[in-house]
PDB file of C-alpha atoms and ligand atoms in Angstrom:
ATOM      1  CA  UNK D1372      -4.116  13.746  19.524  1.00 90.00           C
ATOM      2  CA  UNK D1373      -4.928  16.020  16.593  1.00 95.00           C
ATOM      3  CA  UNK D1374      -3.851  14.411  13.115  1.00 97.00           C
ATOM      4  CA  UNK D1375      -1.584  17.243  12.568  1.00 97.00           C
ATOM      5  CA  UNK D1376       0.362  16.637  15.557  1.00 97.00           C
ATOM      6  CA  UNK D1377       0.693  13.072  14.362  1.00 98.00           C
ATOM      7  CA  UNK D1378       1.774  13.850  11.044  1.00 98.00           C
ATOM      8  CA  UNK D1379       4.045  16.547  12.136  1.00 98.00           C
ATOM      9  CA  UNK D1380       6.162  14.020  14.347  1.00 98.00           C
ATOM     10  CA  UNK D1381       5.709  11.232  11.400  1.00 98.00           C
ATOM     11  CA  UNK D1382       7.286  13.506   8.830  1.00 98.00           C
ATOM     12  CA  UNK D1383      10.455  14.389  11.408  1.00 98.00           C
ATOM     13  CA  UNK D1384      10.608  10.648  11.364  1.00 98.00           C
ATOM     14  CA  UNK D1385      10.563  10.550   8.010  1.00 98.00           C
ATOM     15  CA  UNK D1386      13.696  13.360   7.807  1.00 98.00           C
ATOM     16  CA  UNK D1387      15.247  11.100  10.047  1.00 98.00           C
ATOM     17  CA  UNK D1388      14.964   8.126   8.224  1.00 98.00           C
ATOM     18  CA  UNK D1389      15.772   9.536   4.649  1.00 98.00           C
ATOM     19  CA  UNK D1390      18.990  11.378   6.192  1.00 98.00           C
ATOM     20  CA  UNK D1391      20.144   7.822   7.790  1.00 98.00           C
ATOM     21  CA  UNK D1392      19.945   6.469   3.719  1.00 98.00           C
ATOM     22  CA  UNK D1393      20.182   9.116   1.648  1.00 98.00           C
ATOM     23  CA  UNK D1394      17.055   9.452   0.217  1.00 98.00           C
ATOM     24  CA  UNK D1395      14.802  12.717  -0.495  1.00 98.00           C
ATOM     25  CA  UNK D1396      12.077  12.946   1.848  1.00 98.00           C
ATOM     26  CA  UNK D1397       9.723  13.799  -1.708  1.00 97.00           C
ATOM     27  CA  UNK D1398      10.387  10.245  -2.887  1.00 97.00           C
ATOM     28  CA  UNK D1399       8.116   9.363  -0.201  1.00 98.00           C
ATOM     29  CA  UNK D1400       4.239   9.176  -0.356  1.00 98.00           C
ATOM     30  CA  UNK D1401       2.504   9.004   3.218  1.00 98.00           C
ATOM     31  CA  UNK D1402      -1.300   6.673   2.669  1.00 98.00           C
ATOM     32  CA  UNK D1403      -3.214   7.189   5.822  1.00 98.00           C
ATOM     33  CA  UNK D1404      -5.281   4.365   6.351  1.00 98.00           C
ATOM     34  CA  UNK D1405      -8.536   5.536   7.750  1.00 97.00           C
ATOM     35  CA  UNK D1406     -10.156   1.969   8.246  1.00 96.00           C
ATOM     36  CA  UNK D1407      -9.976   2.548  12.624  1.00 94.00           C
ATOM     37  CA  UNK D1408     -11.743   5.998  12.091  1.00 96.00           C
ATOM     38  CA  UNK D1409     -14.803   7.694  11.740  1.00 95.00           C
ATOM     39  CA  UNK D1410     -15.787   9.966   8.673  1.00 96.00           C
ATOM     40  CA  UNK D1411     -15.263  13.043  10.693  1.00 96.00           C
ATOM     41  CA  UNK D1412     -11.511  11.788  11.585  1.00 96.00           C
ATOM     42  CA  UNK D1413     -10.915  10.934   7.517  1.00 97.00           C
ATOM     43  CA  UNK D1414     -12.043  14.651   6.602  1.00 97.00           C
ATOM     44  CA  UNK D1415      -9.379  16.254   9.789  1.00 98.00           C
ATOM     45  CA  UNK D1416      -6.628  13.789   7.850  1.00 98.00           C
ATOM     46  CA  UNK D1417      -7.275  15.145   4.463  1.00 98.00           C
ATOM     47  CA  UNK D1418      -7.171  18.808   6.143  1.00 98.00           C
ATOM     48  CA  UNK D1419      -4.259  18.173   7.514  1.00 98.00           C
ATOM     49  CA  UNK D1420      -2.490  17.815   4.370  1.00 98.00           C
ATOM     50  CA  UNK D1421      -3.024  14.125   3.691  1.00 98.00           C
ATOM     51  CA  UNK D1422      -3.776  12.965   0.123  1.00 97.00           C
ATOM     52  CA  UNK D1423      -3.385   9.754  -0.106  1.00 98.00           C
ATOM     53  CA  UNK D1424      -6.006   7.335   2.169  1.00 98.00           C
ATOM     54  CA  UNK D1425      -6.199   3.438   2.175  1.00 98.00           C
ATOM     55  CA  UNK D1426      -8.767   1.365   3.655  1.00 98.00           C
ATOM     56  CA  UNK D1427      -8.648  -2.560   3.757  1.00 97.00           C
ATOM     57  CA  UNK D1428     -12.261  -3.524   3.540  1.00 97.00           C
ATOM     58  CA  UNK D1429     -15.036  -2.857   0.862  1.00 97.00           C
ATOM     59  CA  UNK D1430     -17.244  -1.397   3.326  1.00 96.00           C
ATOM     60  CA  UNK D1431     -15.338   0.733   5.183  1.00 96.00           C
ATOM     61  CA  UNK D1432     -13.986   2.588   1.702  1.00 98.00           C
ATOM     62  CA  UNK D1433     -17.364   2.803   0.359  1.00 98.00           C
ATOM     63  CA  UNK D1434     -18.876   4.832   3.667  1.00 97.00           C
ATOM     64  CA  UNK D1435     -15.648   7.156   3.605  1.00 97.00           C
ATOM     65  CA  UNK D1436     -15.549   7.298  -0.025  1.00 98.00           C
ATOM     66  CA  UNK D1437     -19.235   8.246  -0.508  1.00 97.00           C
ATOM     67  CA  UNK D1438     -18.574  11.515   1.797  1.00 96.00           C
ATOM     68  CA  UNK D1439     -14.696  12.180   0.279  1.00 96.00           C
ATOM     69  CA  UNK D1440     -14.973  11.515  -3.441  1.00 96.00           C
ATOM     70  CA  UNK D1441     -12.355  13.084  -5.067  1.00 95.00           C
ATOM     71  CA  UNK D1442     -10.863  14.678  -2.230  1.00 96.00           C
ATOM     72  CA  UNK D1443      -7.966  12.156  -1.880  1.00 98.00           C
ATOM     73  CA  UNK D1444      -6.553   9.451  -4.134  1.00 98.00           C
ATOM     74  CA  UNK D1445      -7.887   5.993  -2.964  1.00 98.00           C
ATOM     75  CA  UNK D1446      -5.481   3.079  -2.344  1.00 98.00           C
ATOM     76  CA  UNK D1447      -7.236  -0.482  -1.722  1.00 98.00           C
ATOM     77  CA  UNK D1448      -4.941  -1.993   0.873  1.00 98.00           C
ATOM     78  CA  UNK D1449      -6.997  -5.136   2.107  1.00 97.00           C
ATOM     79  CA  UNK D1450      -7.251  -8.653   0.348  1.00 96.00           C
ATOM     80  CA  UNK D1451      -9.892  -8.312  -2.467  1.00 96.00           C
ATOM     81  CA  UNK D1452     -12.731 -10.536  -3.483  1.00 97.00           C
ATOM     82  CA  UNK D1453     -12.276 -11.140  -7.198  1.00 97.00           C
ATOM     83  CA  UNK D1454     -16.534 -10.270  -7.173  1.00 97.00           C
ATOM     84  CA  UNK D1455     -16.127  -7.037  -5.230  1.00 98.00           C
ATOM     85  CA  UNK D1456     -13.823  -5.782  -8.076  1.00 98.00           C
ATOM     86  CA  UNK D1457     -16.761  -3.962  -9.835  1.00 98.00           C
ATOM     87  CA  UNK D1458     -17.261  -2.060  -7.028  1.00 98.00           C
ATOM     88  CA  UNK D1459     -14.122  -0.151  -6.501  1.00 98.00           C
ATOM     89  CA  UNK D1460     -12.536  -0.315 -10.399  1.00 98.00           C
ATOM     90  CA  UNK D1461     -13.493   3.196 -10.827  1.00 97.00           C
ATOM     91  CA  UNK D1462     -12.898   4.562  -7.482  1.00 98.00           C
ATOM     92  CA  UNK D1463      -9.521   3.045  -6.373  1.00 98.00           C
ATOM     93  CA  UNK D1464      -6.489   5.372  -7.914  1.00 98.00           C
ATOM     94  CA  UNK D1465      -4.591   1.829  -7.349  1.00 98.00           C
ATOM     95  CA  UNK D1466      -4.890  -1.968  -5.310  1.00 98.00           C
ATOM     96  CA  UNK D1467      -1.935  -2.909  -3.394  1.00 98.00           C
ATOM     97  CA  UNK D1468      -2.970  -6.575  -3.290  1.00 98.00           C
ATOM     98  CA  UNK D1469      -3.032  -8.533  -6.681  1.00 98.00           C
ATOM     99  CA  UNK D1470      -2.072 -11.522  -5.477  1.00 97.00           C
ATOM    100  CA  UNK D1471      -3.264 -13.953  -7.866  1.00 97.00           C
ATOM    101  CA  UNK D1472      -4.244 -14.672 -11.641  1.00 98.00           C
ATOM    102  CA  UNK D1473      -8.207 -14.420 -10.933  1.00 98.00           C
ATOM    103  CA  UNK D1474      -8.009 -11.218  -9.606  1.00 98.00           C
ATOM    104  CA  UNK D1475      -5.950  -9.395 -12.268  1.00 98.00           C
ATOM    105  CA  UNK D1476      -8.227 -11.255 -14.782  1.00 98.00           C
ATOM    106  CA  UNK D1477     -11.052  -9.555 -13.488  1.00 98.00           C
ATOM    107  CA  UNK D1478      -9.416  -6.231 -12.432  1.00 98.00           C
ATOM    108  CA  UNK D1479      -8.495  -6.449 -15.981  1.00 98.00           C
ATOM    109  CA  UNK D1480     -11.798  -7.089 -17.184  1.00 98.00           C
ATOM    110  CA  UNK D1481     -13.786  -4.528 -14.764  1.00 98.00           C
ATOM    111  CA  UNK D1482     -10.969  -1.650 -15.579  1.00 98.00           C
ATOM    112  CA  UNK D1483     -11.723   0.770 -18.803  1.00 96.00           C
ATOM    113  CA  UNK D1484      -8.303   2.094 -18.548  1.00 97.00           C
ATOM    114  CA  UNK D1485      -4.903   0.541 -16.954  1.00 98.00           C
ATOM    115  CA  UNK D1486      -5.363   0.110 -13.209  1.00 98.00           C
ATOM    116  CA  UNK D1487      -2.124   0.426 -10.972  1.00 98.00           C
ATOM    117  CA  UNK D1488      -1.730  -2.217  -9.030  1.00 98.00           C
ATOM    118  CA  UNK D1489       1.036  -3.232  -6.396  1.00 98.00           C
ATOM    119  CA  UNK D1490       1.404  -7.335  -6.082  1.00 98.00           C
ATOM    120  CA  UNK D1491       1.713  -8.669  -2.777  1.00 98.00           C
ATOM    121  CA  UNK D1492       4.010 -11.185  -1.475  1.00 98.00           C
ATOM    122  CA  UNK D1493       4.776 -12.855   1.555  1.00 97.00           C
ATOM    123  CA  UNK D1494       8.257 -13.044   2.449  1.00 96.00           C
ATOM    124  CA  UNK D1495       8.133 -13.356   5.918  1.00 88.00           C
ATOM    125  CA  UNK D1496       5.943 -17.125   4.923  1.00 87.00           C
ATOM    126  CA  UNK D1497       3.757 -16.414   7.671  1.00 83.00           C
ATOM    127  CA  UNK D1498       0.487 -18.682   6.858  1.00 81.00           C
ATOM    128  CA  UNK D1499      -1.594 -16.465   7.928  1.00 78.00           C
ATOM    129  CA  UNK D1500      -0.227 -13.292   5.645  1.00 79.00           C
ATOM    130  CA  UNK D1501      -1.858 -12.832   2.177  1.00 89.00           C
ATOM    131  CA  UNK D1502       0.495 -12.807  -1.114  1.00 96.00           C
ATOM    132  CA  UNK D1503       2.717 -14.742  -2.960  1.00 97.00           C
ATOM    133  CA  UNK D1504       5.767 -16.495  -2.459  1.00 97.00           C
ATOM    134  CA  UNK D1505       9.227 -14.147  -3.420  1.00 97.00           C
ATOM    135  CA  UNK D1506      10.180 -17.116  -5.146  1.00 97.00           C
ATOM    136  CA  UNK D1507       7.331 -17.136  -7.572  1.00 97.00           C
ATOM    137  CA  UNK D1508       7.168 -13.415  -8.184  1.00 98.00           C
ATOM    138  CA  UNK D1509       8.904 -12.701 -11.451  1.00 98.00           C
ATOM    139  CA  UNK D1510       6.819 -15.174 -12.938  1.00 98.00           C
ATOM    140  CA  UNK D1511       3.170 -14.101 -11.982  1.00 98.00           C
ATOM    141  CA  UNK D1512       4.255 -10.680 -12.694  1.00 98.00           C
ATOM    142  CA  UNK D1513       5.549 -12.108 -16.028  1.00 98.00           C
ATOM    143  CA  UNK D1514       2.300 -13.638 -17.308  1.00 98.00           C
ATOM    144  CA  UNK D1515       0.268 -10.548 -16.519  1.00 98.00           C
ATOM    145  CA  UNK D1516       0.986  -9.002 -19.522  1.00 98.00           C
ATOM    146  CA  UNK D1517      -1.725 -10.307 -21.476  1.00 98.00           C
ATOM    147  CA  UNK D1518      -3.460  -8.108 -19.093  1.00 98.00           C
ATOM    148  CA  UNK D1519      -3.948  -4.920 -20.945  1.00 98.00           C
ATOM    149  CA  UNK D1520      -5.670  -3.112 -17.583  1.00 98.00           C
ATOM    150  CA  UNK D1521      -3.160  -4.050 -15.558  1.00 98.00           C
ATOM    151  CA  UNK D1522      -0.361  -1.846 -14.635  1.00 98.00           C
ATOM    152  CA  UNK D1523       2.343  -3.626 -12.281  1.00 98.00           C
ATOM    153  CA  UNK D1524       3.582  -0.210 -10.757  1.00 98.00           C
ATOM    154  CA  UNK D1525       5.330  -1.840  -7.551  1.00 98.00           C
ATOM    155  CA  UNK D1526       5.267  -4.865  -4.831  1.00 98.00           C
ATOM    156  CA  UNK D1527       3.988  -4.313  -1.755  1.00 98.00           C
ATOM    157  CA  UNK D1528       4.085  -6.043   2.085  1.00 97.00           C
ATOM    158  CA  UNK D1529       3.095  -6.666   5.115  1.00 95.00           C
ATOM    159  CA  UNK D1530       6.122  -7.399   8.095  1.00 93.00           C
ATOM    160  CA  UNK D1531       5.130  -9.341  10.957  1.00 91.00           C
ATOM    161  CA  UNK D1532       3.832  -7.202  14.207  1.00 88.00           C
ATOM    162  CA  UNK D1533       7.279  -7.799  15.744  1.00 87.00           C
ATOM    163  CA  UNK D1534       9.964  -5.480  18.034  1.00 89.00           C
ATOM    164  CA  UNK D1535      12.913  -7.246  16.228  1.00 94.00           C
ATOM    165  CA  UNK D1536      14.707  -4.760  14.183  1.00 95.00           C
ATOM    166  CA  UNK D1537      16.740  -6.868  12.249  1.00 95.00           C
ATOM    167  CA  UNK D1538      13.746  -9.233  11.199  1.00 95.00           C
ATOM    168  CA  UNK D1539      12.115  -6.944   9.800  1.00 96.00           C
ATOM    169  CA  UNK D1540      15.038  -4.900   7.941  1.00 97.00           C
ATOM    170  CA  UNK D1541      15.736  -8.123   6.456  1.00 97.00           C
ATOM    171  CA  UNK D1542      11.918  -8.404   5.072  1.00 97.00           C
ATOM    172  CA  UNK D1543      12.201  -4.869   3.536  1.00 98.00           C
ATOM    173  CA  UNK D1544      15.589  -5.942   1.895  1.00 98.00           C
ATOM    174  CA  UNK D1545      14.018  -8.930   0.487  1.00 98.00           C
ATOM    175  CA  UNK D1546      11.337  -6.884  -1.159  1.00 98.00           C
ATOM    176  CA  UNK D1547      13.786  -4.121  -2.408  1.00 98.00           C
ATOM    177  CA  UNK D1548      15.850  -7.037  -4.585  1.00 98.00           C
ATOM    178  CA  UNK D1549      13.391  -8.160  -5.574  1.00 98.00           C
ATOM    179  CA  UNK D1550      11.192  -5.099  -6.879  1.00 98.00           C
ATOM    180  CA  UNK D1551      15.082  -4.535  -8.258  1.00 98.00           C
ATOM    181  CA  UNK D1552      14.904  -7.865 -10.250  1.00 98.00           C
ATOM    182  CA  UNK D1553      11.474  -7.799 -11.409  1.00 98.00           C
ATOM    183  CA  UNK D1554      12.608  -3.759 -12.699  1.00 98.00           C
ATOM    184  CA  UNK D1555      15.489  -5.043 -14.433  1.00 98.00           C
ATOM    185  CA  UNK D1556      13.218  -7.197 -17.219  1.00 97.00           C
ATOM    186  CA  UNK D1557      11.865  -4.295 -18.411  1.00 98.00           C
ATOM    187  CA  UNK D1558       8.589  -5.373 -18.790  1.00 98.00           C
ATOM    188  CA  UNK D1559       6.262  -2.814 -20.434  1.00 98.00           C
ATOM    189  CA  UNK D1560       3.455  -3.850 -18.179  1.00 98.00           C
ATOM    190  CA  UNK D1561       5.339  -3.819 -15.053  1.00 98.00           C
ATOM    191  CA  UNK D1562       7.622  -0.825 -14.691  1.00 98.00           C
ATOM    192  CA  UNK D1563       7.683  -1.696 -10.551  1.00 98.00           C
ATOM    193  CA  UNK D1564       9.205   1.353  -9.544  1.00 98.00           C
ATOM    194  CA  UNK D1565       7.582   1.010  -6.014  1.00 98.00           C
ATOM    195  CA  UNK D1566       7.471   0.071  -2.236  1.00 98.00           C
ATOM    196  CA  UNK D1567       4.258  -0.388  -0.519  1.00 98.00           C
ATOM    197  CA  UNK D1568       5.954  -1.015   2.420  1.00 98.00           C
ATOM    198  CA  UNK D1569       6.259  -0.009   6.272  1.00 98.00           C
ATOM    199  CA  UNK D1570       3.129   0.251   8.922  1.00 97.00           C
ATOM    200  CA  UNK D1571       3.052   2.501  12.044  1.00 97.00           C
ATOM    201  CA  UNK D1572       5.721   0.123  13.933  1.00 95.00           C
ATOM    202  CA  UNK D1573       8.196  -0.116  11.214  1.00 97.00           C
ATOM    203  CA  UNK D1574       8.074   2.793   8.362  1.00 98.00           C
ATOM    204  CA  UNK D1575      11.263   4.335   9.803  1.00 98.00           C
ATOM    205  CA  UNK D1576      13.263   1.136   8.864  1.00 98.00           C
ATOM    206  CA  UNK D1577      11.376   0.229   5.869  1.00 98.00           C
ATOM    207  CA  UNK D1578      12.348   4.018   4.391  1.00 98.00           C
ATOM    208  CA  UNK D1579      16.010   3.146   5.166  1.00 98.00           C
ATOM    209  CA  UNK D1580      15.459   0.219   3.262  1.00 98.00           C
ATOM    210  CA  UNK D1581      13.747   1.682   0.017  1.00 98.00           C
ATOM    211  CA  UNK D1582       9.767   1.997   0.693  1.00 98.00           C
ATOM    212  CA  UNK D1583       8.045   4.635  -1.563  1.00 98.00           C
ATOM    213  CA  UNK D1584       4.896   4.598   0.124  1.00 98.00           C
ATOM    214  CA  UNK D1585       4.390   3.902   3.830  1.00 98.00           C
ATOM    215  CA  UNK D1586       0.483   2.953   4.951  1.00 98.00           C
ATOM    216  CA  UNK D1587       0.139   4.134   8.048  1.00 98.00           C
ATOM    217  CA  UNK D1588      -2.888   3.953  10.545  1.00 98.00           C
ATOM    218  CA  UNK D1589      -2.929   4.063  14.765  1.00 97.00           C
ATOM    219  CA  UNK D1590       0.158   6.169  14.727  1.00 97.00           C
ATOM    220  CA  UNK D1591      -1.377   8.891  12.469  1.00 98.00           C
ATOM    221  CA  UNK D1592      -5.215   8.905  12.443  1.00 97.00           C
ATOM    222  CA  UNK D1593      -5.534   6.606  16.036  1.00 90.00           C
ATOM    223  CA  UNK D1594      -7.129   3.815  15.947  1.00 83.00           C
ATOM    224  CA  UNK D1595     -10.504   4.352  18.071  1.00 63.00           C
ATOM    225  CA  UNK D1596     -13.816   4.294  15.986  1.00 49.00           C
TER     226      UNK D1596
HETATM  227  C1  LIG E2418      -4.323  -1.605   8.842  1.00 72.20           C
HETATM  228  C2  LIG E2418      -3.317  -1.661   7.782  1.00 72.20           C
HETATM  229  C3  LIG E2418      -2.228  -0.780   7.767  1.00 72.20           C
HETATM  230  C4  LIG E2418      -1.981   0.267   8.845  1.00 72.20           C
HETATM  231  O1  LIG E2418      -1.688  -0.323  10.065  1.00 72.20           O
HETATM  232  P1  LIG E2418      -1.054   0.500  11.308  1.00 72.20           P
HETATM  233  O2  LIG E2418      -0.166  -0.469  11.966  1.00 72.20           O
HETATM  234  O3  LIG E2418      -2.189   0.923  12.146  1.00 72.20           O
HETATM  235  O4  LIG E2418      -0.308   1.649  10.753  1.00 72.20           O
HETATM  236  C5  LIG E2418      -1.331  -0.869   6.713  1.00 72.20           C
HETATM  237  N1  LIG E2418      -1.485  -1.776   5.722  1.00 72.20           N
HETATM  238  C6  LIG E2418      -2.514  -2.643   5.702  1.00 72.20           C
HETATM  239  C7  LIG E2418      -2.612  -3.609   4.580  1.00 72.20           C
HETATM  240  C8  LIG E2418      -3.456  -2.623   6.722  1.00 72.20           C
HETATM  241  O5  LIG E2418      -4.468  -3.498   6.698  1.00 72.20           O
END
């Protein structure tokens, strides 16, 4: 299936989603995460009116970004070696997964101007899911402001690979309260106006439920190599 026709039926979706809540479709920014595809598929995305691209794994964004450049905006969506840093500070237009003190402390020192950063929690507790605890949130995000490179700009997740509607509604709620809390302090380094949230099997409800930018893969680009 041509990206096009992907994206076409994605954005009706999308229409769909933001009539159901009463949202504006614009408040929504589509990342099409490239790391199933091949350089060829990553160029048809961007023609077909994508501008945003994640990919999860150093590798994988260097070989796409070496060809692409400047042709998108770059979102680092996979867990992040605090040493591998230096090689995507000044690539990456932001990182979805601070996590943890190291890693801003080095994102902070690799960075020459404020990098944009989502932080990642876990609220479903799965063990095997990166991020931190909802309960612990407010103060990580807190004691990054000594941080002058870092720029809080949202939280992001991860649902479980799940059919249950409800389930995951409830994860997307979770992570709307409490992007609402950490918003509410004010914080000059963490204005966390946004969602990284919702995957091909669940951006329609995470929309509904607040997301400002969906990252989405097999249901846009496919997810052959
Ligand atoms: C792979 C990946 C996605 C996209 O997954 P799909 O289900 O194929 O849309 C989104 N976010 C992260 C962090 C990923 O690793």
């Amino acid at each position: 299936m041509e990206v096009v026709t992907n994206l076409n039926e994605i954005k009706s979706n999308i229409r769909q989603a933001c009539e159901k809540s009463n949202r504006n479709p614009d408040e929504i920014t589509i990342i099409g995460v490239t790391k199933y595809v091949t350089i060829e598929r990553t160029e048809e995305t961007i023609n077909a009116g994508i501008k945003n691209l994640g990919e999860n794994r150093l590798e994988g964004f260097l070989e796409k970004y070496n060809y692409i450049q400047d042709q998108a905006s770059w979102h680092f969506i996979g867990t992040l070696q605090s040493r591998k840093v230096k090689e995507i500070i000044d690539k990456v237009d932001a990182i979805h997964s601070l996590d943890r003190k190291s890693l801003a402390k080095e994102i902070n020192k690799r960075a020459t101007t404020p990098m944009d950063c989502f932080v990642q929690v876990n609220v479903s507790g799965e063990e095997s899911k990166h991020g931190l605890s909802p309960e612990n949130v407010l103060s990580f995000i807190s004691s990054l402001a000594i941080f002058e490179n870092i720029r809080v700009v949202g939280l992001m997740t991860m649902a479980p690979h799940m059919e249950n509607q409800e389930f995951l509604r409830d994860i997307f709620k979770k992570l709307t309260s409490l992007r609402d809390e950490v918003r509410s302090e004010q914080l000059a380094h963490a204005p966390c106006k946004y969602l990284s949230m919702g995957m091909s099997n669940d951006y329609q409800l995470a929309i509904e439920e607040g997301a400002t930018h969906i990252r989405i893969g097999s249901k846009l680009v496919g997810s052959f190599k």
